[in-house]
mmCIF file of C-alpha atoms in Angstrom:
data_model
loop_
_atom_site.group_PDB
_atom_site.id
_atom_site.type_symbol
_atom_site.label_atom_id
_atom_site.label_comp_id
_atom_site.label_asym_id
_atom_site.label_seq_id
_atom_site.Cartn_x
_atom_site.Cartn_y
_atom_site.Cartn_z
ATOM 1 C CA GLU V 1 8.189 -5.296 17.166
ATOM 2 C CA ALA V 2 6.950 -6.527 13.784
ATOM 3 C CA GLN V 3 8.084 -4.085 11.153
ATOM 4 C CA VAL V 4 9.371 -3.324 7.699
ATOM 5 C CA THR V 5 12.419 -1.081 7.622
ATOM 6 C CA GLN V 6 13.845 0.871 4.729
ATOM 7 C CA ASN V 7 17.150 2.662 4.364
ATOM 8 C CA PRO V 8 17.913 5.350 3.631
ATOM 9 C CA ARG V 9 14.791 7.352 4.394
ATOM 10 C CA TYR V 10 15.940 10.300 2.330
ATOM 11 C CA LEU V 11 18.437 10.351 -0.529
ATOM 12 C CA ILE V 12 19.542 13.009 -2.987
ATOM 13 C CA THR V 13 21.753 11.749 -5.762
ATOM 14 C CA VAL V 14 22.883 12.616 -9.268
ATOM 15 C CA THR V 15 21.960 11.086 -12.600
ATOM 16 C CA GLY V 16 23.796 7.855 -13.348
ATOM 17 C CA LYS V 17 25.167 7.128 -9.888
ATOM 18 C CA LYS V 18 24.146 3.613 -8.899
ATOM 19 C CA LEU V 19 22.217 3.310 -5.652
ATOM 20 C CA THR V 20 20.524 0.675 -3.533
ATOM 21 C CA VAL V 21 17.566 1.116 -1.220
ATOM 22 C CA THR V 22 17.398 -1.631 1.345
ATOM 23 C CA CYS V 23 14.243 -3.232 2.709
ATOM 24 C CA SER V 24 14.092 -5.677 5.577
ATOM 25 C CA GLN V 25 11.216 -7.376 7.408
ATOM 26 C CA ASN V 26 11.240 -9.379 10.627
ATOM 27 C CA MET V 27 7.918 -11.202 10.210
ATOM 28 C CA ASN V 28 9.142 -14.181 8.141
ATOM 29 C CA HIS V 29 6.916 -13.095 5.271
ATOM 30 C CA GLU V 30 7.251 -14.839 1.929
ATOM 31 C CA TYR V 31 5.847 -11.996 -0.164
ATOM 32 C CA MET V 32 7.661 -8.687 -0.592
ATOM 33 C CA SER V 33 7.187 -5.863 -3.044
ATOM 34 C CA TRP V 34 8.304 -2.376 -4.009
ATOM 35 C CA TYR V 35 6.045 0.530 -4.918
ATOM 36 C CA ARG V 36 6.632 4.064 -6.014
ATOM 37 C CA GLN V 37 4.258 6.914 -5.300
ATOM 38 C CA ASP V 38 3.998 10.005 -7.426
ATOM 39 C CA PRO V 39 1.545 12.907 -7.123
ATOM 40 C CA GLY V 40 -1.712 12.147 -8.904
ATOM 41 C CA LEU V 41 -0.658 8.608 -9.806
ATOM 42 C CA GLY V 42 -1.103 6.758 -6.538
ATOM 43 C CA LEU V 43 1.112 3.824 -5.602
ATOM 44 C CA ARG V 44 2.385 1.691 -8.458
ATOM 45 C CA GLN V 45 4.103 -1.648 -8.057
ATOM 46 C CA ILE V 46 7.680 -1.890 -9.346
ATOM 47 C CA TYR V 47 8.712 -5.463 -8.536
ATOM 48 C CA TYR V 48 7.529 -8.196 -6.247
ATOM 49 C CA SER V 49 8.862 -11.449 -4.855
ATOM 50 C CA MET V 50 6.850 -14.490 -3.863
ATOM 51 C CA ASN V 51 9.782 -16.093 -2.041
ATOM 52 C CA VAL V 52 13.552 -16.404 -1.953
ATOM 53 C CA GLU V 53 15.044 -16.318 -5.463
ATOM 54 C CA VAL V 54 11.588 -15.695 -6.986
ATOM 55 C CA THR V 55 11.029 -12.186 -8.330
ATOM 56 C CA ASP V 56 8.753 -10.734 -10.979
ATOM 57 C CA LYS V 57 7.990 -7.432 -12.623
ATOM 58 C CA GLY V 58 5.210 -5.225 -11.447
ATOM 59 C CA ASP V 59 3.618 -2.423 -13.406
ATOM 60 C CA VAL V 60 6.577 -0.037 -13.689
ATOM 61 C CA PRO V 61 9.817 -2.103 -13.588
ATOM 62 C CA GLU V 62 11.870 -0.142 -16.129
ATOM 63 C CA GLY V 63 15.094 1.212 -14.661
ATOM 64 C CA TYR V 64 14.968 -0.938 -11.533
ATOM 65 C CA LYS V 65 16.419 -4.249 -10.389
ATOM 66 C CA VAL V 66 15.727 -6.331 -7.313
ATOM 67 C CA SER V 67 17.132 -9.414 -5.662
ATOM 68 C CA ARG V 68 15.833 -11.799 -3.014
ATOM 69 C CA LYS V 69 18.716 -13.840 -1.677
ATOM 70 C CA GLU V 70 17.330 -14.032 1.836
ATOM 71 C CA LYS V 71 13.750 -14.124 3.010
ATOM 72 C CA ARG V 72 13.989 -11.000 5.121
ATOM 73 C CA ASN V 73 15.682 -8.675 2.607
ATOM 74 C CA PHE V 74 14.504 -7.263 -0.706
ATOM 75 C CA PRO V 75 16.787 -4.473 -1.950
ATOM 76 C CA LEU V 76 15.808 -2.149 -4.779
ATOM 77 C CA ILE V 77 18.650 -1.275 -7.129
ATOM 78 C CA LEU V 78 18.813 1.677 -9.492
ATOM 79 C CA GLU V 79 21.785 0.988 -11.776
ATOM 80 C CA SER V 80 21.673 4.373 -13.509
ATOM 81 C CA PRO V 81 19.152 6.665 -11.837
ATOM 82 C CA SER V 82 17.433 9.343 -13.866
ATOM 83 C CA PRO V 83 15.376 12.358 -12.794
ATOM 84 C CA ASN V 84 12.110 10.585 -13.681
ATOM 85 C CA GLN V 85 12.865 8.152 -10.861
ATOM 86 C CA THR V 86 12.509 10.945 -8.333
ATOM 87 C CA SER V 87 9.717 9.585 -6.177
ATOM 88 C CA LEU V 88 8.596 8.238 -2.816
ATOM 89 C CA TYR V 89 9.324 4.532 -2.541
ATOM 90 C CA PHE V 90 7.649 1.982 -0.283
ATOM 91 C CA CYS V 91 8.558 -1.588 0.473
ATOM 92 C CA ALA V 92 5.893 -3.995 1.710
ATOM 93 C CA SER V 93 5.710 -7.561 2.943
ATOM 94 C CA SER V 94 3.023 -10.094 3.735
ATOM 95 C CA LEU V 95 2.118 -13.717 4.000
ATOM 96 C CA PRO V 96 0.628 -14.923 0.690
ATOM 97 C CA SER V 97 -2.830 -13.399 0.137
ATOM 98 C CA TYR V 98 -2.767 -11.638 3.499
ATOM 99 C CA GLU V 99 -2.664 -7.942 4.328
ATOM 100 C CA GLN V 100 0.542 -6.130 3.423
ATOM 101 C CA TYR V 101 2.733 -4.281 5.892
ATOM 102 C CA PHE V 102 4.433 -1.215 4.502
ATOM 103 C CA GLY V 103 7.726 0.391 5.395
ATOM 104 C CA PRO V 104 8.073 4.081 6.270
ATOM 105 C CA GLY V 105 9.119 5.138 2.784
ATOM 106 C CA THR V 106 12.255 6.417 1.073
ATOM 107 C CA ARG V 107 12.153 9.818 -0.556
ATOM 108 C CA LEU V 108 14.550 9.806 -3.506
ATOM 109 C CA THR V 109 15.573 12.860 -5.493
ATOM 110 C CA VAL V 110 17.674 12.431 -8.639
ATOM 111 C CA THR V 111 19.183 15.632 -10.037
ATOM 112 C CA ASP Z 17 -6.339 0.662 -13.502
ATOM 113 C CA ALA Z 18 -7.976 0.535 -10.112
ATOM 114 C CA LYS Z 19 -11.244 -1.382 -10.135
ATOM 115 C CA THR Z 20 -12.867 0.813 -7.530
ATOM 116 C CA THR Z 21 -14.526 4.235 -7.439
ATOM 117 C CA GLN Z 22 -14.311 6.434 -4.368
ATOM 118 C CA PRO Z 23 -15.251 10.065 -3.717
ATOM 119 C CA PRO Z 24 -12.127 12.218 -3.814
ATOM 120 C CA SER Z 25 -12.746 13.857 -0.448
ATOM 121 C CA MET Z 26 -14.981 13.811 2.612
ATOM 122 C CA ASP Z 27 -15.248 15.702 5.882
ATOM 123 C CA CYS Z 28 -16.262 14.354 9.253
ATOM 124 C CA ALA Z 29 -16.665 15.955 12.668
ATOM 125 C CA GLU Z 30 -14.528 14.562 15.449
ATOM 126 C CA GLY Z 31 -16.415 11.969 17.478
ATOM 127 C CA ARG Z 32 -18.888 11.235 14.717
ATOM 128 C CA ALA Z 33 -18.938 8.154 12.531
ATOM 129 C CA ALA Z 34 -17.113 8.440 9.225
ATOM 130 C CA ASN Z 35 -18.729 6.410 6.451
ATOM 131 C CA LEU Z 36 -16.525 6.014 3.407
ATOM 132 C CA PRO Z 37 -18.198 4.500 0.328
ATOM 133 C CA CYS Z 38 -16.601 2.459 -2.421
ATOM 134 C CA ASN Z 39 -18.047 1.125 -5.656
ATOM 135 C CA HIS Z 40 -16.578 -2.039 -7.159
ATOM 136 C CA SER Z 41 -19.211 -3.180 -9.633
ATOM 137 C CA THR Z 42 -16.824 -5.458 -11.587
ATOM 138 C CA ILE Z 43 -15.607 -7.413 -8.568
ATOM 139 C CA SER Z 44 -15.187 -11.108 -9.242
ATOM 140 C CA GLY Z 45 -16.206 -13.922 -6.943
ATOM 141 C CA ASN Z 46 -12.794 -14.616 -5.420
ATOM 142 C CA GLU Z 47 -11.715 -11.011 -4.929
ATOM 143 C CA TYR Z 48 -11.563 -9.540 -1.467
ATOM 144 C CA VAL Z 49 -12.320 -5.925 -0.578
ATOM 145 C CA TYR Z 50 -9.359 -4.367 1.248
ATOM 146 C CA TRP Z 51 -9.126 -0.999 2.924
ATOM 147 C CA TYR Z 52 -5.857 0.763 3.612
ATOM 148 C CA ARG Z 53 -5.136 4.297 4.705
ATOM 149 C CA GLN Z 54 -2.157 6.586 4.312
ATOM 150 C CA ILE Z 55 -1.504 9.353 6.789
ATOM 151 C CA HIS Z 56 0.403 12.173 5.102
ATOM 152 C CA SER Z 57 3.348 10.481 3.328
ATOM 153 C CA GLN Z 58 3.723 7.548 5.698
ATOM 154 C CA GLY Z 59 3.519 3.965 4.508
ATOM 155 C CA PRO Z 60 -0.040 2.747 3.864
ATOM 156 C CA GLN Z 61 -1.618 1.011 6.830
ATOM 157 C CA TYR Z 62 -3.927 -1.974 6.559
ATOM 158 C CA ILE Z 63 -7.362 -1.410 8.102
ATOM 159 C CA ILE Z 64 -9.668 -4.294 7.293
ATOM 160 C CA HIS Z 65 -10.730 -6.669 4.553
ATOM 161 C CA GLY Z 66 -13.688 -8.907 3.705
ATOM 162 C CA LEU Z 67 -15.079 -11.221 1.071
ATOM 163 C CA LYS Z 68 -18.857 -11.393 1.520
ATOM 164 C CA ASN Z 69 -19.713 -10.897 5.155
ATOM 165 C CA ASN Z 70 -19.516 -7.717 7.136
ATOM 166 C CA GLU Z 71 -16.351 -7.474 9.211
ATOM 167 C CA THR Z 72 -15.365 -5.560 12.311
ATOM 168 C CA ASN Z 73 -12.065 -5.094 14.073
ATOM 169 C CA GLU Z 74 -10.621 -2.660 16.569
ATOM 170 C CA MET Z 75 -10.148 0.007 13.917
ATOM 171 C CA ALA Z 76 -13.257 -0.111 11.761
ATOM 172 C CA SER Z 77 -16.236 -1.957 10.344
ATOM 173 C CA LEU Z 78 -16.682 -3.036 6.751
ATOM 174 C CA ILE Z 79 -20.138 -3.366 5.284
ATOM 175 C CA ILE Z 80 -20.345 -5.174 1.932
ATOM 176 C CA THR Z 81 -23.600 -5.165 -0.009
ATOM 177 C CA GLU Z 82 -25.218 -8.472 -0.792
ATOM 178 C CA ASP Z 83 -24.374 -8.194 -4.501
ATOM 179 C CA ARG Z 84 -20.787 -7.231 -3.500
ATOM 180 C CA LYS Z 85 -20.795 -4.304 -5.898
ATOM 181 C CA SER Z 86 -20.173 -1.740 -3.223
ATOM 182 C CA SER Z 87 -18.955 -1.420 0.329
ATOM 183 C CA THR Z 88 -18.665 1.104 3.135
ATOM 184 C CA LEU Z 89 -15.858 1.537 5.605
ATOM 185 C CA ILE Z 90 -17.092 2.853 8.942
ATOM 186 C CA LEU Z 91 -14.855 4.546 11.500
ATOM 187 C CA PRO Z 92 -17.269 4.614 14.426
ATOM 188 C CA HIS Z 93 -15.833 7.563 16.351
ATOM 189 C CA ALA Z 94 -13.504 9.537 14.125
ATOM 190 C CA THR Z 95 -10.587 11.378 15.711
ATOM 191 C CA LEU Z 96 -8.247 13.997 14.303
ATOM 192 C CA ARG Z 97 -5.649 11.253 13.872
ATOM 193 C CA ASP Z 98 -7.960 9.519 11.387
ATOM 194 C CA THR Z 99 -7.342 12.317 8.874
ATOM 195 C CA ALA Z 100 -5.781 10.427 5.960
ATOM 196 C CA VAL Z 101 -6.286 9.137 2.439
ATOM 197 C CA TYR Z 102 -8.356 5.941 2.478
ATOM 198 C CA TYR Z 103 -7.930 3.386 -0.299
ATOM 199 C CA CYS Z 104 -10.481 0.752 -1.231
ATOM 200 C CA ILE Z 105 -8.913 -2.115 -3.206
ATOM 201 C CA VAL Z 106 -10.408 -5.268 -4.654
ATOM 202 C CA SER Z 107 -7.899 -8.034 -5.066
ATOM 203 C CA THR Z 108 -6.970 -11.655 -4.706
ATOM 204 C CA ASP Z 109 -3.374 -10.729 -3.882
ATOM 205 C CA LYS Z 110 -1.939 -7.862 -5.931
ATOM 206 C CA LEU Z 111 -2.850 -4.420 -4.582
ATOM 207 C CA ILE Z 112 -3.735 -1.770 -7.157
ATOM 208 C CA PHE Z 113 -4.065 1.593 -5.467
ATOM 209 C CA GLY Z 114 -6.348 4.223 -6.928
ATOM 210 C CA THR Z 115 -6.437 7.794 -5.731
ATOM 211 C CA GLY Z 116 -8.569 7.064 -2.674
ATOM 212 C CA THR Z 117 -10.726 9.346 -0.513
ATOM 213 C CA ARG Z 118 -9.095 12.128 1.432
ATOM 214 C CA LEU Z 119 -10.880 12.177 4.793
ATOM 215 C CA GLN Z 120 -10.563 15.358 6.800
ATOM 216 C CA VAL Z 121 -11.678 15.077 10.430
ATOM 217 C CA PHE Z 122 -12.347 18.479 11.958
ATOM 218 C CA PRO Z 123 -12.726 19.494 15.632
#
């Protein structure tokens, strides 16, 4: 089944403890991206990747890192999480200029 | 900022057609109109997209005005499972989500 998977789905952590949210797609898509969703603000793009080893900042990249070493994986790294990064995170993938497929979401709470 | 304007909420009776409007008066010639929906806090789901012509697929129809400044998403026979937030996005590739229209389908 074609899908985008994210892990973990739920995470509660403490300020400053490094964490990684994984994202994987099985559709051989070149394009992948990360969004965060906050009440009243809609979905905002954090980082995106046009292909392996090609990443770029989205609208709200501060406090996040990404890597794209393989086509199927696009992990989101929070080196030193802070409470303002408490949010719902979505990973998405697509062929260039085609519709995006979204993962199920990761709900992160930073205390 | 999102380049579209949508009503914040709409209601529709089950079995009736749901017509969701979207204004995009500043759309440029190479931008597509995309529609996505998000059911509760699930990942957004692609519905349909178009450039100039009307489009139809198994989920919905998209009607784009001749001047391309507005469009309407039509769910021909709404069901309770169509209750969701519907996002209209104009884009060449990057998706900018606004706040969408919250569609409530009632029995």
